PDB file of N, CA, C and O in Angstrom:
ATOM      1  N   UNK A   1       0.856  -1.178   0.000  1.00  0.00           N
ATOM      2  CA  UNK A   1       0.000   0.000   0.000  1.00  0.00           C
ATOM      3  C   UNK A   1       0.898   1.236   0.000  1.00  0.00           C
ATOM      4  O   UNK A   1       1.823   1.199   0.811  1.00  0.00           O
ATOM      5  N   UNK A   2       0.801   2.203  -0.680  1.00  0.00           N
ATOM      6  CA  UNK A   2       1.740   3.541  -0.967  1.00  0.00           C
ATOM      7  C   UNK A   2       1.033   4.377   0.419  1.00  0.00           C
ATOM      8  O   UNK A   2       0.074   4.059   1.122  1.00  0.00           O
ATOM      9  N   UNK A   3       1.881   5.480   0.464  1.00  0.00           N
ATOM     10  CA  UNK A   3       1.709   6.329   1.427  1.00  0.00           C
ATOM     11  C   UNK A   3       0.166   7.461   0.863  1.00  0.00           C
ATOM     12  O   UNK A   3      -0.270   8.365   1.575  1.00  0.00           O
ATOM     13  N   UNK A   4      -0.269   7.187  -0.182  1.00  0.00           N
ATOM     14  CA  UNK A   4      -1.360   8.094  -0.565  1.00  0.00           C
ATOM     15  C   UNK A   4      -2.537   7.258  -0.554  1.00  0.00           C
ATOM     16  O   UNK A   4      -3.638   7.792  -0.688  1.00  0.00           O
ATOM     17  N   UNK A   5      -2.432   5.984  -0.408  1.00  0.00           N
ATOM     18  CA  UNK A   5      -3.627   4.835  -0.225  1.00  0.00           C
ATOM     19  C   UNK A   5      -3.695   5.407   1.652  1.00  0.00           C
ATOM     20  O   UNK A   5      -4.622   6.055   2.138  1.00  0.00           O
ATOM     21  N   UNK A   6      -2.630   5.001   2.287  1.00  0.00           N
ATOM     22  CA  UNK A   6      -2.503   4.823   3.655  1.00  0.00           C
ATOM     23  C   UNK A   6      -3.207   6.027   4.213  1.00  0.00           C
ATOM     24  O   UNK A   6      -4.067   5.885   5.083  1.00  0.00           O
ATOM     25  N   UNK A   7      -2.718   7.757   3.527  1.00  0.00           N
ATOM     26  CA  UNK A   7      -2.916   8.993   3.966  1.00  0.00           C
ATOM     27  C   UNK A   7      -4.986   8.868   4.067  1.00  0.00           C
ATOM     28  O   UNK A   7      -5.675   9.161   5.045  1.00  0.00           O
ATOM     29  N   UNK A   8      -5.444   8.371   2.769  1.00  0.00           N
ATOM     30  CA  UNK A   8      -6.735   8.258   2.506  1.00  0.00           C
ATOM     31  C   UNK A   8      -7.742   7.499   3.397  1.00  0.00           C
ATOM     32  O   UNK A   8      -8.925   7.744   3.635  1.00  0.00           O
ATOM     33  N   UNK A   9      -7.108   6.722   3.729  1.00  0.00           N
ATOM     34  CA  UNK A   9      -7.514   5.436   5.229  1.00  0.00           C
ATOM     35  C   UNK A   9      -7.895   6.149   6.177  1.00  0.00           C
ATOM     36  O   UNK A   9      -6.890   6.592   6.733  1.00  0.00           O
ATOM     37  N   UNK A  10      -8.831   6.509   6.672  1.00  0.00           N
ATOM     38  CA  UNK A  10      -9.085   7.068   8.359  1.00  0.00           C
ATOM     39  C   UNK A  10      -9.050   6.114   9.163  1.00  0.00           C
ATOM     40  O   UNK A  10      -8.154   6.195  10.003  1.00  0.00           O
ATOM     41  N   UNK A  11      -9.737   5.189   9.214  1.00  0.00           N
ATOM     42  CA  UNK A  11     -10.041   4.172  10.156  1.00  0.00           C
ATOM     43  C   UNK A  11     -10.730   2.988   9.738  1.00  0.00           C
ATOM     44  O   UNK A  11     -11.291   2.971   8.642  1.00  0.00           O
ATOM     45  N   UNK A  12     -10.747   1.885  10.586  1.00  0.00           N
ATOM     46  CA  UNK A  12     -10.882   0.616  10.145  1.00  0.00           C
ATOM     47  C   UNK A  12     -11.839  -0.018  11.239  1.00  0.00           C
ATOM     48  O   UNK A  12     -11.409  -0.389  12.331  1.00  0.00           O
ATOM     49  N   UNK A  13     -13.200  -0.118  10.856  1.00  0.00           N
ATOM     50  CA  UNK A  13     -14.126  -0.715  11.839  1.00  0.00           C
ATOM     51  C   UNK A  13     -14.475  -1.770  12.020  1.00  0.00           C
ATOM     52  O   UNK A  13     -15.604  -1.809  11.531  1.00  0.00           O
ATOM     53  N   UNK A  14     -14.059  -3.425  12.730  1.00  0.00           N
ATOM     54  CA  UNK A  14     -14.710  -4.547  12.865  1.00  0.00           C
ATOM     55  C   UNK A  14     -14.627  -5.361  13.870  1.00  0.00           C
ATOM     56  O   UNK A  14     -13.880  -5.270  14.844  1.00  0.00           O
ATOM     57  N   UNK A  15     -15.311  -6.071  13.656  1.00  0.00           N
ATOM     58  CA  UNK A  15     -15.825  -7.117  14.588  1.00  0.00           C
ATOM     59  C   UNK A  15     -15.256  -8.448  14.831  1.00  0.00           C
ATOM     60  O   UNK A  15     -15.833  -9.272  15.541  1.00  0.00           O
ATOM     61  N   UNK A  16     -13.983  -8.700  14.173  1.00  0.00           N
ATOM     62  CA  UNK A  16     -13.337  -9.550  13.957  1.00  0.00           C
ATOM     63  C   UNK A  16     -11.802  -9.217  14.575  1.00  0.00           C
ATOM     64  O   UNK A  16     -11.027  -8.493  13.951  1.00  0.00           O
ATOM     65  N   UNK A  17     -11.475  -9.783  15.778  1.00  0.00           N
ATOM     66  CA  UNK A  17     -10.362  -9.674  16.198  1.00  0.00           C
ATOM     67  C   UNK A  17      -9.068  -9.436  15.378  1.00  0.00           C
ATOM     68  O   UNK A  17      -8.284  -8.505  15.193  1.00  0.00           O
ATOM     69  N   UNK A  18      -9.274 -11.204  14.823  1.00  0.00           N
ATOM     70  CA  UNK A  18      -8.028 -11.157  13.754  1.00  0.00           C
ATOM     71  C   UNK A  18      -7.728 -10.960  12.446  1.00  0.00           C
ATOM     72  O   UNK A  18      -7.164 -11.691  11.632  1.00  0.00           O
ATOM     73  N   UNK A  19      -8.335  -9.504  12.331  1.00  0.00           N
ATOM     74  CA  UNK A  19      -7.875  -8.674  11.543  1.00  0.00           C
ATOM     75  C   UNK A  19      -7.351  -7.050  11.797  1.00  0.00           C
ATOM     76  O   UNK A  19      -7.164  -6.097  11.040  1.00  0.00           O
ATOM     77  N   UNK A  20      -7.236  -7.233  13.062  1.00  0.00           N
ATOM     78  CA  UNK A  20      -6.388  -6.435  13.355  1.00  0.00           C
ATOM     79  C   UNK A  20      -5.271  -6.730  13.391  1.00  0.00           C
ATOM     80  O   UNK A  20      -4.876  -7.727  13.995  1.00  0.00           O
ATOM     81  N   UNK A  21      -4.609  -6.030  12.832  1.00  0.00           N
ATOM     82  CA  UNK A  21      -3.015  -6.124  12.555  1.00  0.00           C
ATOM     83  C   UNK A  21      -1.769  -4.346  12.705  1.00  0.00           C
ATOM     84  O   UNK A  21      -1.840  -3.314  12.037  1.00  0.00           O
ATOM     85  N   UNK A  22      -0.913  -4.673  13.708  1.00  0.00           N
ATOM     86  CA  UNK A  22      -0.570  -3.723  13.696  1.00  0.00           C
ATOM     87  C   UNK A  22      -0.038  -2.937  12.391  1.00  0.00           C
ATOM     88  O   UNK A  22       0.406  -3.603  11.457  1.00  0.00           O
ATOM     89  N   UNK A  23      -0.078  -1.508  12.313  1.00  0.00           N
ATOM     90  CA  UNK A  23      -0.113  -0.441  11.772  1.00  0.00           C
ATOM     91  C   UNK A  23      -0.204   1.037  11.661  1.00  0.00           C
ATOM     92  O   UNK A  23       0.187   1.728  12.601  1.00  0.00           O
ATOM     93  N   UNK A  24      -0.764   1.660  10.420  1.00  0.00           N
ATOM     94  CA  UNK A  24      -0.498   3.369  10.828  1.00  0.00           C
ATOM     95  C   UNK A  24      -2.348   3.569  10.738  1.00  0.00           C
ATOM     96  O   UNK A  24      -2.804   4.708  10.846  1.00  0.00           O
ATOM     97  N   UNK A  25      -3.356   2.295  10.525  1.00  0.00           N
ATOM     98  CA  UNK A  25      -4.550   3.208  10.583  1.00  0.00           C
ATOM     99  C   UNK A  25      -5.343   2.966  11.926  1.00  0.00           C
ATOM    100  O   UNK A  25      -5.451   1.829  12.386  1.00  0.00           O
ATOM    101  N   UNK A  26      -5.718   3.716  12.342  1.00  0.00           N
ATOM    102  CA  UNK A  26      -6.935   3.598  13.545  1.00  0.00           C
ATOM    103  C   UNK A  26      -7.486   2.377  13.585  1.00  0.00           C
ATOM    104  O   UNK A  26      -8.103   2.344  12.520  1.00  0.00           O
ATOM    105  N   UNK A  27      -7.711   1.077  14.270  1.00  0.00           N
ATOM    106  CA  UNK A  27      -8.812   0.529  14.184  1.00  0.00           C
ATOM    107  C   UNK A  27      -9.501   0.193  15.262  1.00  0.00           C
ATOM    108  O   UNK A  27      -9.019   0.192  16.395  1.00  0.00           O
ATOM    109  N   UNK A  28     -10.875  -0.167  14.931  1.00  0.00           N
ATOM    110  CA  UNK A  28     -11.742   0.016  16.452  1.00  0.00           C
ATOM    111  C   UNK A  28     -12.367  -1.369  16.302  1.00  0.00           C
ATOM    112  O   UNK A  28     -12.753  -1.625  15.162  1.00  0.00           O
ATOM    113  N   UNK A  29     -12.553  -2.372  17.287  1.00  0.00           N
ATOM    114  CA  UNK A  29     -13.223  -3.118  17.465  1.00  0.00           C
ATOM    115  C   UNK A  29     -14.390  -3.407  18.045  1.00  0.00           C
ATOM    116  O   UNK A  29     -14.289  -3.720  19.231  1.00  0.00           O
ATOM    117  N   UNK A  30     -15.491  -3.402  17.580  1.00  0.00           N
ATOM    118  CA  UNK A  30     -16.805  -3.723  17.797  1.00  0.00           C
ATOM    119  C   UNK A  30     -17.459  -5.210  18.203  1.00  0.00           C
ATOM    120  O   UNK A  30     -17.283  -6.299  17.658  1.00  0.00           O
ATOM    121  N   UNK A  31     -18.019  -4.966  18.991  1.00  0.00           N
ATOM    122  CA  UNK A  31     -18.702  -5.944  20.113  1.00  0.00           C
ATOM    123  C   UNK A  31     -19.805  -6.431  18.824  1.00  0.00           C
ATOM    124  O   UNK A  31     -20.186  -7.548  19.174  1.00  0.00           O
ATOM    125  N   UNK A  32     -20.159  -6.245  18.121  1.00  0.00           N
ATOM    126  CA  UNK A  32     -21.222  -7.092  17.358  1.00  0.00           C
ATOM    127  C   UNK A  32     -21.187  -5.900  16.015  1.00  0.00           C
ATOM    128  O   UNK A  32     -20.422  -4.937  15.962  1.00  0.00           O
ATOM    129  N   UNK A  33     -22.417  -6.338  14.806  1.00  0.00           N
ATOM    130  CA  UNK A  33     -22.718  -5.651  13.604  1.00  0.00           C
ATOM    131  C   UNK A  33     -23.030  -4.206  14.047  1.00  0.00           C
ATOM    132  O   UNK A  33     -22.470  -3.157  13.727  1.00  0.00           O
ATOM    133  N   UNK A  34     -24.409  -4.506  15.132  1.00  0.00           N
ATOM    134  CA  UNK A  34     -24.481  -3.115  15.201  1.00  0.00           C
ATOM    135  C   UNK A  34     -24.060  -2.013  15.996  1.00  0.00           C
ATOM    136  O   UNK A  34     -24.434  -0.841  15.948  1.00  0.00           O
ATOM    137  N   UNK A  35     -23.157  -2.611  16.794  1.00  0.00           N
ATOM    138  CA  UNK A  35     -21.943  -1.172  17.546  1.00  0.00           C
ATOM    139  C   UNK A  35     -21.236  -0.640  16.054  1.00  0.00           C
ATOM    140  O   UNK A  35     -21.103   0.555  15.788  1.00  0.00           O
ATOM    141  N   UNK A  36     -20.736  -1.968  14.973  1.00  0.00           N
ATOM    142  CA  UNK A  36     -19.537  -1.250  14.210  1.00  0.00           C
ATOM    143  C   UNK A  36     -20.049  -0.720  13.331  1.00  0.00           C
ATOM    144  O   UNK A  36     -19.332  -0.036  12.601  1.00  0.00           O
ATOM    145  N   UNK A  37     -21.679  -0.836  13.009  1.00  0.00           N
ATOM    146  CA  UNK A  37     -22.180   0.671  12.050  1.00  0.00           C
ATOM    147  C   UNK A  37     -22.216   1.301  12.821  1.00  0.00           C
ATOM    148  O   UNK A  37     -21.339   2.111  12.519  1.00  0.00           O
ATOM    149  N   UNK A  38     -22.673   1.649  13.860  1.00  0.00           N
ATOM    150  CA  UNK A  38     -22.820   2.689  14.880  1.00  0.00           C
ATOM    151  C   UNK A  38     -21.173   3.738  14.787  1.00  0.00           C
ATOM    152  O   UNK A  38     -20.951   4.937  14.617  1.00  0.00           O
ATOM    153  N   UNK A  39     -20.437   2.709  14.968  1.00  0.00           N
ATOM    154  CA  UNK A  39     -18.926   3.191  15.341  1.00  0.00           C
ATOM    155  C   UNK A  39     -18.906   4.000  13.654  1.00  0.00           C
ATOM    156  O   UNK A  39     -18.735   5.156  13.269  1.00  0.00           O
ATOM    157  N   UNK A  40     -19.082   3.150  13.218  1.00  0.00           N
ATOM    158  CA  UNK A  40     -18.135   3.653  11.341  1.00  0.00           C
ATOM    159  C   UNK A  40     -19.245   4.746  11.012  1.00  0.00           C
ATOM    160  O   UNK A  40     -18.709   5.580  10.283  1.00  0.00           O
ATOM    161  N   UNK A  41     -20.498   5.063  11.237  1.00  0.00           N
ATOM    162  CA  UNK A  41     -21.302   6.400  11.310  1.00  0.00           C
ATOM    163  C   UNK A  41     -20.788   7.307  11.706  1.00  0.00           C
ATOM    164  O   UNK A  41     -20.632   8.297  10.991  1.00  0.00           O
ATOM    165  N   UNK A  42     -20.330   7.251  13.069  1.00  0.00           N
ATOM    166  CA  UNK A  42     -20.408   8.119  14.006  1.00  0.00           C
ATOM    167  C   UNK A  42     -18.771   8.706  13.671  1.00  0.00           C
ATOM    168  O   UNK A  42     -18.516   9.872  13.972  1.00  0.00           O
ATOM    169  N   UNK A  43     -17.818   7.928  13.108  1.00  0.00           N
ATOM    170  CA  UNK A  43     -15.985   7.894  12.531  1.00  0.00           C
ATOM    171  C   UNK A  43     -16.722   8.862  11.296  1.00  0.00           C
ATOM    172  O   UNK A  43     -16.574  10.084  11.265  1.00  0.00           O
ATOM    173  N   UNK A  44     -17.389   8.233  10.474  1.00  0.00           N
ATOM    174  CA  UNK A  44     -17.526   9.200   9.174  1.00  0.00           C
ATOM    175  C   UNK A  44     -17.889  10.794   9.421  1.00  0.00           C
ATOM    176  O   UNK A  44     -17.429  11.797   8.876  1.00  0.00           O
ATOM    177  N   UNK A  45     -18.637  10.680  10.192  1.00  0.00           N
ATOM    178  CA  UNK A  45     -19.209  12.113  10.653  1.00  0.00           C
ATOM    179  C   UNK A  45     -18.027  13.145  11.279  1.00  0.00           C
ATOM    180  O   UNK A  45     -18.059  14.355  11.052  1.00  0.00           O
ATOM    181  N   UNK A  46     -17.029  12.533  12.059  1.00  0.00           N
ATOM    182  CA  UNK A  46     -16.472  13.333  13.075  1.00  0.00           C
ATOM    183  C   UNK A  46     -15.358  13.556  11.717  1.00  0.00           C
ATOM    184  O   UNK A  46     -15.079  14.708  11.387  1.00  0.00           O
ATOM    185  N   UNK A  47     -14.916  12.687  11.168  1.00  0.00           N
ATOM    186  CA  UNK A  47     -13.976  12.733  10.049  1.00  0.00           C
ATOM    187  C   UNK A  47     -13.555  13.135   8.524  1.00  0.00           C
ATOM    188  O   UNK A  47     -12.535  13.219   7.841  1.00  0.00           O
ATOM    189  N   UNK A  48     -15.525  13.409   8.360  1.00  0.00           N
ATOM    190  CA  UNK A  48     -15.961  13.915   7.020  1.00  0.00           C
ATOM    191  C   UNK A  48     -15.275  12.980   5.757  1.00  0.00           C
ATOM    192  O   UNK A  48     -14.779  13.399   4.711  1.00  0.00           O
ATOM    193  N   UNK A  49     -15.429  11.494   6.249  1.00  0.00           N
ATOM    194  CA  UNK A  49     -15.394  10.680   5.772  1.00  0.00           C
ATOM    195  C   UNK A  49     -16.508   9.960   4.925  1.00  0.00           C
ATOM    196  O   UNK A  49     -17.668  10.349   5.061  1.00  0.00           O
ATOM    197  N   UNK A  50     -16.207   8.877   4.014  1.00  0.00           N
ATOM    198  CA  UNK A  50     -16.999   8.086   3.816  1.00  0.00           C
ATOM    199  C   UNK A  50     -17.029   6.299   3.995  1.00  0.00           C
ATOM    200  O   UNK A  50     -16.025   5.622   3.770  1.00  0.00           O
ATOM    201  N   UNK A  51     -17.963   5.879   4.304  1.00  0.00           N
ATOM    202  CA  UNK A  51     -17.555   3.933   4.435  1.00  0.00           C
ATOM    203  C   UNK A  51     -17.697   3.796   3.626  1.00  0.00           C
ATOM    204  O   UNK A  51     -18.501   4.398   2.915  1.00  0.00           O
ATOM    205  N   UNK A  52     -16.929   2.863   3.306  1.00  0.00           N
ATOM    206  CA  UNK A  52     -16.970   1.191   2.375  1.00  0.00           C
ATOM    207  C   UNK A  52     -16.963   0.049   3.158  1.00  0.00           C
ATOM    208  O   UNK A  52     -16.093  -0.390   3.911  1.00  0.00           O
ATOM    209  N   UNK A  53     -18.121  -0.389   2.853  1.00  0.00           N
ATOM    210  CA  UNK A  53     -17.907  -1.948   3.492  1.00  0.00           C
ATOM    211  C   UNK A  53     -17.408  -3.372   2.683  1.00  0.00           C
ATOM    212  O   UNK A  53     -17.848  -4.107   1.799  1.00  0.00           O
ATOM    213  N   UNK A  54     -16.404  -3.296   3.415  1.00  0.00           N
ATOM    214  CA  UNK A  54     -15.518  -4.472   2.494  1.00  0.00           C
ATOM    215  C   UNK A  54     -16.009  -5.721   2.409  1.00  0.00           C
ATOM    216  O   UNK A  54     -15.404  -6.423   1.599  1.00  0.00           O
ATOM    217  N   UNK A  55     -17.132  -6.366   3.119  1.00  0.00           N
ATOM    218  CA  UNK A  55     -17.755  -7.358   2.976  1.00  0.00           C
ATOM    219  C   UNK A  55     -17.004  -8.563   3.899  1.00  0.00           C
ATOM    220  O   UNK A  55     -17.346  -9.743   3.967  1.00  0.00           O
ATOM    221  N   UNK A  56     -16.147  -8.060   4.422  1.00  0.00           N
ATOM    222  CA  UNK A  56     -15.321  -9.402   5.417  1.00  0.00           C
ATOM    223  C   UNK A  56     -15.634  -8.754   6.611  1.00  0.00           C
ATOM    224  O   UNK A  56     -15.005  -9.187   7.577  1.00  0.00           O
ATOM    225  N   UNK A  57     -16.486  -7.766   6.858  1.00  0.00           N
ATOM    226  CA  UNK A  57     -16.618  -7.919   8.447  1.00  0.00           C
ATOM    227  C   UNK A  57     -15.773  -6.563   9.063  1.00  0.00           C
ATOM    228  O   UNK A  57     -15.625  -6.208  10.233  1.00  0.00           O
ATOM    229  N   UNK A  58     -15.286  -5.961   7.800  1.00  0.00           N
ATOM    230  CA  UNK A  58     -14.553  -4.671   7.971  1.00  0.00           C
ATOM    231  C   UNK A  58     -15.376  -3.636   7.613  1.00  0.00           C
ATOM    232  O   UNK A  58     -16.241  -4.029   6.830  1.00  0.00           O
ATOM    233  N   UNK A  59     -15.448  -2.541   7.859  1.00  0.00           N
ATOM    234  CA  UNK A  59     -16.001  -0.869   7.276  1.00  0.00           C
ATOM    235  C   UNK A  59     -14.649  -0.481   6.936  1.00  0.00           C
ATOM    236  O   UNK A  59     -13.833  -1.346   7.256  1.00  0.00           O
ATOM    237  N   UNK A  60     -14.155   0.547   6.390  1.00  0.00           N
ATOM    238  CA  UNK A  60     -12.948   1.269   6.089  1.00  0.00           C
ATOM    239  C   UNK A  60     -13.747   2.800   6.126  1.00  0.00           C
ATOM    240  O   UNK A  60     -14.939   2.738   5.826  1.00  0.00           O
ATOM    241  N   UNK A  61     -13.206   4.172   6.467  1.00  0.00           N
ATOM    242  CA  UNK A  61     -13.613   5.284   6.735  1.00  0.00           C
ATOM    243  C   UNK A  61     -12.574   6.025   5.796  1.00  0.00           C
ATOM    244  O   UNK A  61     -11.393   6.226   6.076  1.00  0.00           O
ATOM    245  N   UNK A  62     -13.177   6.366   4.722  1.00  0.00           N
ATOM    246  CA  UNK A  62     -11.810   7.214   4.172  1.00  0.00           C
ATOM    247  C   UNK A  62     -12.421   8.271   3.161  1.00  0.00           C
ATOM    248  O   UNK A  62     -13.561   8.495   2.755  1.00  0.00           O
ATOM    249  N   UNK A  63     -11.231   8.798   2.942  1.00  0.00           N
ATOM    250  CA  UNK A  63     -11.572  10.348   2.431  1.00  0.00           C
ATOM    251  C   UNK A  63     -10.989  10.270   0.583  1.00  0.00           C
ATOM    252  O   UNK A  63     -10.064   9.828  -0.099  1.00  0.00           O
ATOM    253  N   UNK A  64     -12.040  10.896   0.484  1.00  0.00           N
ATOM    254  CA  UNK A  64     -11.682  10.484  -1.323  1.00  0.00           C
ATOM    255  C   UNK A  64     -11.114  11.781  -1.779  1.00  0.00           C
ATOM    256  O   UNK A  64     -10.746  11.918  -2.945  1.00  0.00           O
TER     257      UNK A  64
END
């Protein structure tokens, strides 16, 4: 991943332990589905971001 993919990344929302992996983006782990929309709403808003949901159980928060 280049440093202009990485810069674009805000944060990383899921529910799945092991996919957290250390790194340079934020990530937050959520207790079930609906804390980590809750969480990745509430990240987009403060961040003037947008989600993508990657379909594995991740949100990504990033700025286009």
């Amino acid at each position: 991943m280049n440093n202009q993919t990485k810069n674009n990344i805000l944060a990383i929302v899921t529910t799945d332990e092991s996919k957290i992996i250390g790194g340079s983006v934020p990530t937050f782990l959520a207790r079930d589905e609906k804390e980590r929309e809750k969480l990745a709403i509430l990240l987009s808003k403060v961040t003037l971001g947008m989600i993508h949901d990657l379909e594995n159980g991740c949100y990504i928060i990033v700025r286009h």
